[in-house]
Amino acid sequence: MFQVDKSTYKLADGHEMPMMGFGTYKLDNPDLMNKTIATAYESGYRMFDTAQYYRNEKMLGDAIRNVANRDDVFIIDKVTEMNQGHDLTINSTDFSLQQLGTDYVDLLLVHWPVAEHFFETWHALEELKKQGKAKSIGVSNFTQSQLELLKTQADEMPVVNQIETHPYLTQQPMIAFDKKMSIVTQAWSPLGRGAVLDNPMLAKMAKHHGKTPAQIILRWDIQRGISIIPKSQTPERIKENTELDFELSDDEMSMLNVMNKFQRTGNEPELVYELGKQY
């Protein structure tokens, strides 16, 4: 049975990672961060996702210290595009750790693939892992071809690939590829930034289970074997999103799988790779 504070995936490097985490994008003032993280921790969340690009690492570190011991939480951070390249990756990660107020992150990701610094950035992550500054290393927004390219020079492969996936962008081939490579797929924006929630079929399914459309989507993800990073600032929603102790039938899973429209809320990874920036 799914329990937000206990259910984990075993990563290829042997570390355990919670199935479900809490996203902090756009939590950009200390009071809001403190209240939201306190609510999330009380609701059972033990994994918290930030990024250099979010500019809220210090706020998150402070908020976590208010409610938990470092060993009780799993922190994800990401190296932004402007900080890629060997030396910049090392130096910016040191600064991120200083901001977070910790000696290590549990998972360090390359936020978006950038062609110019592709291999040296990854080698920097490998070094940071050897130094104990990251327990596990992975990527975000990488495609199959980019992972295949990385494999040609990587000493070790990513254990996580955090991508955009939701019922309008099911990413089934990507998830299957990650699994084949022993990479756990993690969903950012699992609710499609709200775009999916008004779907009539989803509403009908939610009514049948006595759940919300968001809970149906998050349960679908868990049954697909992927990790999820929902975010909310509403206390009721934060708690509600963890209540996934029900089962979708094979037919329901199939119905959700065919909702795919190839509809993104974020950028196309290949475009970011070429341009070297996501914005």
PDB file of C-alpha atoms in Angstrom:
ATOM      1  CA  MET A   1       0.000   0.000   0.000  1.00  0.00           C
ATOM      2  CA  PHE A   2       1.300   3.459  -0.900  1.00  0.00           C
ATOM      3  CA  GLN A   3       2.439   5.615   2.042  1.00  0.00           C
ATOM      4  CA  VAL A   4       4.009   8.956   1.181  1.00  0.00           C
ATOM      5  CA  ASP A   5       6.485   8.838   4.077  1.00  0.00           C
ATOM      6  CA  LYS A   6       7.514   5.191   3.547  1.00  0.00           C
ATOM      7  CA  SER A   7       7.095   4.111  -0.101  1.00  0.00           C
ATOM      8  CA  THR A   8      10.401   4.223  -2.001  1.00  0.00           C
ATOM      9  CA  TYR A   9      12.130   3.165  -5.201  1.00  0.00           C
ATOM     10  CA  LYS A  10      15.554   1.544  -5.088  1.00  0.00           C
ATOM     11  CA  LEU A  11      17.907   3.418  -7.412  1.00  0.00           C
ATOM     12  CA  ALA A  12      20.538   1.702  -9.574  1.00  0.00           C
ATOM     13  CA  ASP A  13      23.294   2.965  -7.238  1.00  0.00           C
ATOM     14  CA  GLY A  14      21.658   1.248  -4.243  1.00  0.00           C
ATOM     15  CA  HIS A  15      20.149   4.326  -2.584  1.00  0.00           C
ATOM     16  CA  GLU A  16      16.445   4.521  -1.740  1.00  0.00           C
ATOM     17  CA  MET A  17      14.378   7.450  -3.055  1.00  0.00           C
ATOM     18  CA  PRO A  18      10.809   8.306  -1.988  1.00  0.00           C
ATOM     19  CA  MET A  19       8.205   7.596  -4.659  1.00  0.00           C
ATOM     20  CA  MET A  20       6.630  10.989  -4.059  1.00  0.00           C
ATOM     21  CA  GLY A  21       8.220  14.372  -3.466  1.00  0.00           C
ATOM     22  CA  PHE A  22       7.170  17.990  -3.119  1.00  0.00           C
ATOM     23  CA  GLY A  23       7.968  20.647  -5.724  1.00  0.00           C
ATOM     24  CA  THR A  24       9.063  24.138  -4.672  1.00  0.00           C
ATOM     25  CA  TYR A  25       9.071  26.008  -8.005  1.00  0.00           C
ATOM     26  CA  LYS A  26       7.673  29.544  -7.512  1.00  0.00           C
ATOM     27  CA  LEU A  27       7.801  29.323  -3.707  1.00  0.00           C
ATOM     28  CA  ASP A  28       9.715  32.568  -3.531  1.00  0.00           C
ATOM     29  CA  ASN A  29       9.146  34.155  -0.139  1.00  0.00           C
ATOM     30  CA  PRO A  30      10.259  32.840   3.272  1.00  0.00           C
ATOM     31  CA  ASP A  31       6.861  32.917   5.026  1.00  0.00           C
ATOM     32  CA  LEU A  32       5.155  31.018   2.229  1.00  0.00           C
ATOM     33  CA  MET A  33       8.033  28.531   2.038  1.00  0.00           C
ATOM     34  CA  ASN A  34       7.988  27.915   5.806  1.00  0.00           C
ATOM     35  CA  LYS A  35       4.227  27.367   5.938  1.00  0.00           C
ATOM     36  CA  THR A  36       4.148  25.195   2.830  1.00  0.00           C
ATOM     37  CA  ILE A  37       7.083  22.970   3.808  1.00  0.00           C
ATOM     38  CA  ALA A  38       5.693  22.564   7.342  1.00  0.00           C
ATOM     39  CA  THR A  39       2.344  21.458   5.885  1.00  0.00           C
ATOM     40  CA  ALA A  40       4.035  19.125   3.408  1.00  0.00           C
ATOM     41  CA  TYR A  41       6.241  17.531   6.079  1.00  0.00           C
ATOM     42  CA  GLU A  42       3.265  17.102   8.409  1.00  0.00           C
ATOM     43  CA  SER A  43       1.386  15.461   5.509  1.00  0.00           C
ATOM     44  CA  GLY A  44       4.165  12.891   5.110  1.00  0.00           C
ATOM     45  CA  TYR A  45       6.346  14.290   2.313  1.00  0.00           C
ATOM     46  CA  ARG A  46      10.021  13.500   2.862  1.00  0.00           C
ATOM     47  CA  MET A  47      11.468  14.460  -0.547  1.00  0.00           C
ATOM     48  CA  PHE A  48      11.814  18.127  -1.540  1.00  0.00           C
ATOM     49  CA  ASP A  49      12.760  19.331  -5.021  1.00  0.00           C
ATOM     50  CA  THR A  50      14.536  22.618  -5.745  1.00  0.00           C
ATOM     51  CA  ALA A  51      16.890  24.017  -8.402  1.00  0.00           C
ATOM     52  CA  GLN A  52      19.443  26.770  -8.795  1.00  0.00           C
ATOM     53  CA  TYR A  53      17.048  28.354 -11.295  1.00  0.00           C
ATOM     54  CA  TYR A  54      14.293  28.632  -8.645  1.00  0.00           C
ATOM     55  CA  ARG A  55      16.431  30.959  -6.471  1.00  0.00           C
ATOM     56  CA  ASN A  56      14.882  29.543  -3.298  1.00  0.00           C
ATOM     57  CA  GLU A  57      17.522  27.101  -2.016  1.00  0.00           C
ATOM     58  CA  LYS A  58      18.260  29.103   1.152  1.00  0.00           C
ATOM     59  CA  MET A  59      14.559  29.449   1.936  1.00  0.00           C
ATOM     60  CA  LEU A  60      14.038  25.711   1.465  1.00  0.00           C
ATOM     61  CA  GLY A  61      17.037  24.830   3.634  1.00  0.00           C
ATOM     62  CA  ASP A  62      15.788  27.116   6.406  1.00  0.00           C
ATOM     63  CA  ALA A  63      12.230  25.745   6.147  1.00  0.00           C
ATOM     64  CA  ILE A  64      13.406  22.127   6.343  1.00  0.00           C
ATOM     65  CA  ARG A  65      15.551  22.856   9.411  1.00  0.00           C
ATOM     66  CA  ASN A  66      12.463  24.261  11.139  1.00  0.00           C
ATOM     67  CA  VAL A  67      10.636  20.923  10.911  1.00  0.00           C
ATOM     68  CA  ALA A  68      13.084  18.058  10.350  1.00  0.00           C
ATOM     69  CA  ASN A  69      16.540  16.631  10.851  1.00  0.00           C
ATOM     70  CA  ARG A  70      18.675  16.506   7.693  1.00  0.00           C
ATOM     71  CA  ASP A  71      18.780  12.694   7.715  1.00  0.00           C
ATOM     72  CA  ASP A  72      14.972  12.518   7.666  1.00  0.00           C
ATOM     73  CA  VAL A  73      14.593  14.223   4.284  1.00  0.00           C
ATOM     74  CA  PHE A  74      15.674  13.650   0.684  1.00  0.00           C
ATOM     75  CA  ILE A  75      16.738  16.843  -1.125  1.00  0.00           C
ATOM     76  CA  ILE A  76      16.901  17.162  -4.919  1.00  0.00           C
ATOM     77  CA  ASP A  77      18.777  20.075  -6.528  1.00  0.00           C
ATOM     78  CA  LYS A  78      19.521  20.876 -10.167  1.00  0.00           C
ATOM     79  CA  VAL A  79      22.366  22.620 -11.994  1.00  0.00           C
ATOM     80  CA  THR A  80      20.940  25.344 -14.231  1.00  0.00           C
ATOM     81  CA  GLU A  81      22.099  25.962 -17.810  1.00  0.00           C
ATOM     82  CA  MET A  82      24.155  29.086 -17.086  1.00  0.00           C
ATOM     83  CA  ASN A  83      26.143  27.126 -14.472  1.00  0.00           C
ATOM     84  CA  GLN A  84      27.036  24.206 -16.724  1.00  0.00           C
ATOM     85  CA  GLY A  85      30.583  23.292 -17.718  1.00  0.00           C
ATOM     86  CA  HIS A  86      33.035  21.534 -15.390  1.00  0.00           C
ATOM     87  CA  ASP A  87      34.243  24.329 -13.093  1.00  0.00           C
ATOM     88  CA  LEU A  88      30.966  26.252 -13.018  1.00  0.00           C
ATOM     89  CA  THR A  89      29.069  23.079 -12.113  1.00  0.00           C
ATOM     90  CA  ILE A  90      31.451  22.340  -9.221  1.00  0.00           C
ATOM     91  CA  ASN A  91      31.471  25.927  -7.936  1.00  0.00           C
ATOM     92  CA  SER A  92      27.735  26.504  -8.304  1.00  0.00           C
ATOM     93  CA  THR A  93      26.965  23.237  -6.498  1.00  0.00           C
ATOM     94  CA  ASP A  94      29.225  24.280  -3.617  1.00  0.00           C
ATOM     95  CA  PHE A  95      27.260  27.537  -3.435  1.00  0.00           C
ATOM     96  CA  SER A  96      23.951  25.631  -3.571  1.00  0.00           C
ATOM     97  CA  LEU A  97      25.036  23.448  -0.646  1.00  0.00           C
ATOM     98  CA  GLN A  98      25.996  26.584   1.275  1.00  0.00           C
ATOM     99  CA  GLN A  99      22.570  28.091   0.533  1.00  0.00           C
ATOM    100  CA  LEU A 100      20.771  24.904   1.578  1.00  0.00           C
ATOM    101  CA  GLY A 101      22.908  24.666   4.713  1.00  0.00           C
ATOM    102  CA  THR A 102      23.903  21.054   4.102  1.00  0.00           C
ATOM    103  CA  ASP A 103      27.055  19.110   3.206  1.00  0.00           C
ATOM    104  CA  TYR A 104      25.307  17.064   0.525  1.00  0.00           C
ATOM    105  CA  VAL A 105      22.195  16.677  -1.572  1.00  0.00           C
ATOM    106  CA  ASP A 106      20.557  13.286  -1.969  1.00  0.00           C
ATOM    107  CA  LEU A 107      20.102  13.734  -5.715  1.00  0.00           C
ATOM    108  CA  LEU A 108      21.843  16.233  -8.009  1.00  0.00           C
ATOM    109  CA  LEU A 109      20.475  16.645 -11.536  1.00  0.00           C
ATOM    110  CA  VAL A 110      21.538  18.405 -14.732  1.00  0.00           C
ATOM    111  CA  HIS A 111      18.437  20.611 -15.134  1.00  0.00           C
ATOM    112  CA  TRP A 112      18.392  20.758 -18.947  1.00  0.00           C
ATOM    113  CA  PRO A 113      20.791  19.262 -21.504  1.00  0.00           C
ATOM    114  CA  VAL A 114      23.127  21.829 -23.073  1.00  0.00           C
ATOM    115  CA  ALA A 115      25.188  20.754 -26.106  1.00  0.00           C
ATOM    116  CA  GLU A 116      28.203  22.993 -25.471  1.00  0.00           C
ATOM    117  CA  HIS A 117      28.955  21.571 -22.000  1.00  0.00           C
ATOM    118  CA  PHE A 118      27.249  18.195 -22.321  1.00  0.00           C
ATOM    119  CA  PHE A 119      29.993  15.803 -21.192  1.00  0.00           C
ATOM    120  CA  GLU A 120      32.023  18.078 -18.899  1.00  0.00           C
ATOM    121  CA  THR A 121      28.931  18.921 -16.861  1.00  0.00           C
ATOM    122  CA  TRP A 122      28.188  15.238 -16.349  1.00  0.00           C
ATOM    123  CA  HIS A 123      31.802  14.470 -15.407  1.00  0.00           C
ATOM    124  CA  ALA A 124      31.566  17.265 -12.811  1.00  0.00           C
ATOM    125  CA  LEU A 125      28.504  15.537 -11.300  1.00  0.00           C
ATOM    126  CA  GLU A 126      30.445  12.274 -11.172  1.00  0.00           C
ATOM    127  CA  GLU A 127      33.222  14.087  -9.271  1.00  0.00           C
ATOM    128  CA  LEU A 128      30.737  15.676  -6.871  1.00  0.00           C
ATOM    129  CA  LYS A 129      29.344  12.236  -6.117  1.00  0.00           C
ATOM    130  CA  LYS A 130      32.829  10.870  -5.402  1.00  0.00           C
ATOM    131  CA  GLN A 131      33.398  13.824  -3.055  1.00  0.00           C
ATOM    132  CA  GLY A 132      30.196  12.955  -1.156  1.00  0.00           C
ATOM    133  CA  LYS A 133      28.469  16.200  -2.113  1.00  0.00           C
ATOM    134  CA  ALA A 134      25.749  14.283  -3.978  1.00  0.00           C
ATOM    135  CA  LYS A 135      24.644  10.817  -2.904  1.00  0.00           C
ATOM    136  CA  SER A 136      23.074  10.123  -6.300  1.00  0.00           C
ATOM    137  CA  ILE A 137      23.301  11.869  -9.672  1.00  0.00           C
ATOM    138  CA  GLY A 138      20.880  12.127 -12.544  1.00  0.00           C
ATOM    139  CA  VAL A 139      19.451  14.276 -15.292  1.00  0.00           C
ATOM    140  CA  SER A 140      16.304  16.204 -16.090  1.00  0.00           C
ATOM    141  CA  ASN A 141      14.609  16.711 -19.451  1.00  0.00           C
ATOM    142  CA  PHE A 142      16.924  14.317 -21.302  1.00  0.00           C
ATOM    143  CA  THR A 143      15.696  12.491 -24.402  1.00  0.00           C
ATOM    144  CA  GLN A 144      16.547   8.951 -25.488  1.00  0.00           C
ATOM    145  CA  SER A 145      19.175  10.188 -27.948  1.00  0.00           C
ATOM    146  CA  GLN A 146      20.804  12.391 -25.298  1.00  0.00           C
ATOM    147  CA  LEU A 147      21.013   9.484 -22.854  1.00  0.00           C
ATOM    148  CA  GLU A 148      22.519   7.300 -25.582  1.00  0.00           C
ATOM    149  CA  LEU A 149      25.070  10.041 -26.277  1.00  0.00           C
ATOM    150  CA  LEU A 150      25.877  10.398 -22.580  1.00  0.00           C
ATOM    151  CA  LYS A 151      26.458   6.650 -22.339  1.00  0.00           C
ATOM    152  CA  THR A 152      29.399   6.919 -24.771  1.00  0.00           C
ATOM    153  CA  GLN A 153      31.521   8.876 -22.259  1.00  0.00           C
ATOM    154  CA  ALA A 154      29.900   8.506 -18.822  1.00  0.00           C
ATOM    155  CA  ASP A 155      31.719   6.570 -16.103  1.00  0.00           C
ATOM    156  CA  GLU A 156      28.343   6.001 -14.491  1.00  0.00           C
ATOM    157  CA  MET A 157      24.875   6.618 -15.857  1.00  0.00           C
ATOM    158  CA  PRO A 158      22.121   8.738 -14.316  1.00  0.00           C
ATOM    159  CA  VAL A 159      19.880   6.927 -11.841  1.00  0.00           C
ATOM    160  CA  VAL A 160      16.971   9.365 -12.382  1.00  0.00           C
ATOM    161  CA  ASN A 161      15.582  11.256 -15.386  1.00  0.00           C
ATOM    162  CA  GLN A 162      13.125  13.953 -14.284  1.00  0.00           C
ATOM    163  CA  ILE A 163      10.842  14.808 -17.214  1.00  0.00           C
ATOM    164  CA  GLU A 164       7.527  16.433 -17.990  1.00  0.00           C
ATOM    165  CA  THR A 165       4.856  13.746 -18.099  1.00  0.00           C
ATOM    166  CA  HIS A 166       1.098  13.780 -17.486  1.00  0.00           C
ATOM    167  CA  PRO A 167      -1.962  12.300 -19.274  1.00  0.00           C
ATOM    168  CA  TYR A 168      -1.612  14.767 -22.185  1.00  0.00           C
ATOM    169  CA  LEU A 169       2.104  13.886 -22.514  1.00  0.00           C
ATOM    170  CA  THR A 170       2.319  10.245 -21.438  1.00  0.00           C
ATOM    171  CA  GLN A 171       5.950   9.752 -22.564  1.00  0.00           C
ATOM    172  CA  GLN A 172       5.505   5.968 -22.703  1.00  0.00           C
ATOM    173  CA  PRO A 173       8.482   5.280 -25.027  1.00  0.00           C
ATOM    174  CA  MET A 174      10.727   7.505 -22.865  1.00  0.00           C
ATOM    175  CA  ILE A 175       9.632   5.784 -19.644  1.00  0.00           C
ATOM    176  CA  ALA A 176      10.192   2.351 -21.211  1.00  0.00           C
ATOM    177  CA  PHE A 177      13.663   3.440 -22.369  1.00  0.00           C
ATOM    178  CA  ASP A 178      14.564   4.779 -18.907  1.00  0.00           C
ATOM    179  CA  LYS A 179      13.457   1.489 -17.359  1.00  0.00           C
ATOM    180  CA  LYS A 180      15.582  -0.489 -19.813  1.00  0.00           C
ATOM    181  CA  MET A 181      18.571   1.664 -18.764  1.00  0.00           C
ATOM    182  CA  SER A 182      17.802   1.122 -15.021  1.00  0.00           C
ATOM    183  CA  ILE A 183      16.859   4.807 -14.703  1.00  0.00           C
ATOM    184  CA  VAL A 184      13.872   5.836 -12.562  1.00  0.00           C
ATOM    185  CA  THR A 185      11.623   8.287 -14.403  1.00  0.00           C
ATOM    186  CA  GLN A 186      10.448  11.169 -12.237  1.00  0.00           C
ATOM    187  CA  ALA A 187       7.571  13.432 -13.252  1.00  0.00           C
ATOM    188  CA  TRP A 188       7.754  17.177 -12.878  1.00  0.00           C
ATOM    189  CA  SER A 189       4.401  18.849 -13.522  1.00  0.00           C
ATOM    190  CA  PRO A 190       2.559  15.502 -13.151  1.00  0.00           C
ATOM    191  CA  LEU A 191      -0.767  17.363 -13.262  1.00  0.00           C
ATOM    192  CA  GLY A 192       0.119  19.220 -16.469  1.00  0.00           C
ATOM    193  CA  ARG A 193       0.005  22.548 -14.585  1.00  0.00           C
ATOM    194  CA  GLY A 194      -3.741  21.990 -14.214  1.00  0.00           C
ATOM    195  CA  ALA A 195      -4.445  21.651 -17.941  1.00  0.00           C
ATOM    196  CA  VAL A 196      -5.590  18.027 -17.588  1.00  0.00           C
ATOM    197  CA  LEU A 197      -7.825  18.336 -14.548  1.00  0.00           C
ATOM    198  CA  ASP A 198     -11.009  19.372 -16.400  1.00  0.00           C
ATOM    199  CA  ASN A 199     -11.024  16.309 -18.657  1.00  0.00           C
ATOM    200  CA  PRO A 200     -14.543  14.714 -18.532  1.00  0.00           C
ATOM    201  CA  MET A 201     -13.262  11.123 -18.591  1.00  0.00           C
ATOM    202  CA  LEU A 202     -10.933  11.903 -15.708  1.00  0.00           C
ATOM    203  CA  ALA A 203     -13.812  13.489 -13.776  1.00  0.00           C
ATOM    204  CA  LYS A 204     -15.925  10.358 -14.277  1.00  0.00           C
ATOM    205  CA  MET A 205     -13.100   8.110 -13.095  1.00  0.00           C
ATOM    206  CA  ALA A 206     -12.552  10.326 -10.046  1.00  0.00           C
ATOM    207  CA  LYS A 207     -16.243  10.178  -9.134  1.00  0.00           C
ATOM    208  CA  HIS A 208     -16.213   6.378  -9.411  1.00  0.00           C
ATOM    209  CA  HIS A 209     -13.335   6.117  -6.911  1.00  0.00           C
ATOM    210  CA  GLY A 210     -14.491   8.945  -4.636  1.00  0.00           C
ATOM    211  CA  LYS A 211     -11.242  10.756  -5.399  1.00  0.00           C
ATOM    212  CA  THR A 212     -10.150  13.967  -7.162  1.00  0.00           C
ATOM    213  CA  PRO A 213      -8.864  14.085 -10.765  1.00  0.00           C
ATOM    214  CA  ALA A 214      -5.422  14.981  -9.358  1.00  0.00           C
ATOM    215  CA  GLN A 215      -5.414  11.869  -7.162  1.00  0.00           C
ATOM    216  CA  ILE A 216      -6.348   9.700 -10.170  1.00  0.00           C
ATOM    217  CA  ILE A 217      -3.399  11.082 -12.180  1.00  0.00           C
ATOM    218  CA  LEU A 218      -0.922  10.665  -9.327  1.00  0.00           C
ATOM    219  CA  ARG A 219      -2.096   7.093  -8.715  1.00  0.00           C
ATOM    220  CA  TRP A 220      -1.721   6.379 -12.452  1.00  0.00           C
ATOM    221  CA  ASP A 221       1.887   7.550 -12.216  1.00  0.00           C
ATOM    222  CA  ILE A 222       2.634   5.347  -9.198  1.00  0.00           C
ATOM    223  CA  GLN A 223       1.178   2.334 -11.023  1.00  0.00           C
ATOM    224  CA  ARG A 224       3.343   3.232 -14.050  1.00  0.00           C
ATOM    225  CA  GLY A 225       6.351   2.863 -11.756  1.00  0.00           C
ATOM    226  CA  ILE A 226       7.451   6.484 -11.839  1.00  0.00           C
ATOM    227  CA  SER A 227       8.294   8.987  -9.114  1.00  0.00           C
ATOM    228  CA  ILE A 228       6.166  12.127  -8.804  1.00  0.00           C
ATOM    229  CA  ILE A 229       6.854  15.733  -7.764  1.00  0.00           C
ATOM    230  CA  PRO A 230       3.492  17.512  -7.444  1.00  0.00           C
ATOM    231  CA  LYS A 231       3.374  21.019  -6.023  1.00  0.00           C
ATOM    232  CA  SER A 232       0.685  23.109  -4.354  1.00  0.00           C
ATOM    233  CA  GLN A 233       0.393  26.014  -1.943  1.00  0.00           C
ATOM    234  CA  THR A 234      -3.042  24.938  -0.667  1.00  0.00           C
ATOM    235  CA  PRO A 235      -2.874  22.907   2.576  1.00  0.00           C
ATOM    236  CA  GLU A 236      -5.878  20.744   1.652  1.00  0.00           C
ATOM    237  CA  ARG A 237      -4.411  19.910  -1.779  1.00  0.00           C
ATOM    238  CA  ILE A 238      -0.963  19.189  -0.326  1.00  0.00           C
ATOM    239  CA  LYS A 239      -2.491  16.560   1.983  1.00  0.00           C
ATOM    240  CA  GLU A 240      -5.010  15.287  -0.574  1.00  0.00           C
ATOM    241  CA  ASN A 241      -2.275  14.556  -3.122  1.00  0.00           C
ATOM    242  CA  THR A 242      -0.739  11.998  -0.739  1.00  0.00           C
ATOM    243  CA  GLU A 243      -3.950   9.977  -0.332  1.00  0.00           C
ATOM    244  CA  LEU A 244      -3.314   7.418  -3.046  1.00  0.00           C
ATOM    245  CA  ASP A 245      -4.231   4.191  -1.234  1.00  0.00           C
ATOM    246  CA  PHE A 246      -6.525   2.883  -3.984  1.00  0.00           C
ATOM    247  CA  GLU A 247      -6.031   0.932  -7.201  1.00  0.00           C
ATOM    248  CA  LEU A 248      -6.814   1.744 -10.833  1.00  0.00           C
ATOM    249  CA  SER A 249      -7.939  -1.177 -12.988  1.00  0.00           C
ATOM    250  CA  ASP A 250      -6.049  -2.246 -16.114  1.00  0.00           C
ATOM    251  CA  ASP A 251      -8.844  -0.719 -18.214  1.00  0.00           C
ATOM    252  CA  GLU A 252      -8.584   2.590 -16.356  1.00  0.00           C
ATOM    253  CA  MET A 253      -4.813   2.608 -16.797  1.00  0.00           C
ATOM    254  CA  SER A 254      -5.268   2.018 -20.543  1.00  0.00           C
ATOM    255  CA  MET A 255      -7.841   4.821 -20.793  1.00  0.00           C
ATOM    256  CA  LEU A 256      -5.393   7.241 -19.179  1.00  0.00           C
ATOM    257  CA  ASN A 257      -2.560   6.038 -21.404  1.00  0.00           C
ATOM    258  CA  VAL A 258      -4.506   6.916 -24.570  1.00  0.00           C
ATOM    259  CA  MET A 259      -5.226  10.506 -23.471  1.00  0.00           C
ATOM    260  CA  ASN A 260      -1.821  11.488 -24.895  1.00  0.00           C
ATOM    261  CA  LYS A 261      -1.820  14.643 -27.077  1.00  0.00           C
ATOM    262  CA  PHE A 262       1.955  15.295 -27.095  1.00  0.00           C
ATOM    263  CA  GLN A 263       1.039  18.525 -25.292  1.00  0.00           C
ATOM    264  CA  ARG A 264       3.875  20.162 -23.339  1.00  0.00           C
ATOM    265  CA  THR A 265       3.616  22.887 -20.708  1.00  0.00           C
ATOM    266  CA  GLY A 266       7.414  23.338 -20.729  1.00  0.00           C
ATOM    267  CA  ASN A 267      10.045  23.563 -23.430  1.00  0.00           C
ATOM    268  CA  GLU A 268      11.167  20.934 -25.912  1.00  0.00           C
ATOM    269  CA  PRO A 269      14.431  19.374 -24.595  1.00  0.00           C
ATOM    270  CA  GLU A 270      16.020  19.220 -28.060  1.00  0.00           C
ATOM    271  CA  LEU A 271      15.482  22.972 -28.466  1.00  0.00           C
ATOM    272  CA  VAL A 272      17.036  23.759 -25.073  1.00  0.00           C
ATOM    273  CA  TYR A 273      19.955  21.466 -25.956  1.00  0.00           C
ATOM    274  CA  GLU A 274      20.645  23.502 -29.114  1.00  0.00           C
ATOM    275  CA  LEU A 275      19.999  26.989 -27.695  1.00  0.00           C
ATOM    276  CA  GLY A 276      21.707  26.357 -24.351  1.00  0.00           C
ATOM    277  CA  LYS A 277      18.882  27.912 -22.329  1.00  0.00           C
ATOM    278  CA  GLN A 278      15.283  27.128 -21.393  1.00  0.00           C
ATOM    279  CA  TYR A 279      13.955  30.699 -21.463  1.00  0.00           C
TER     280      TYR A 279
END
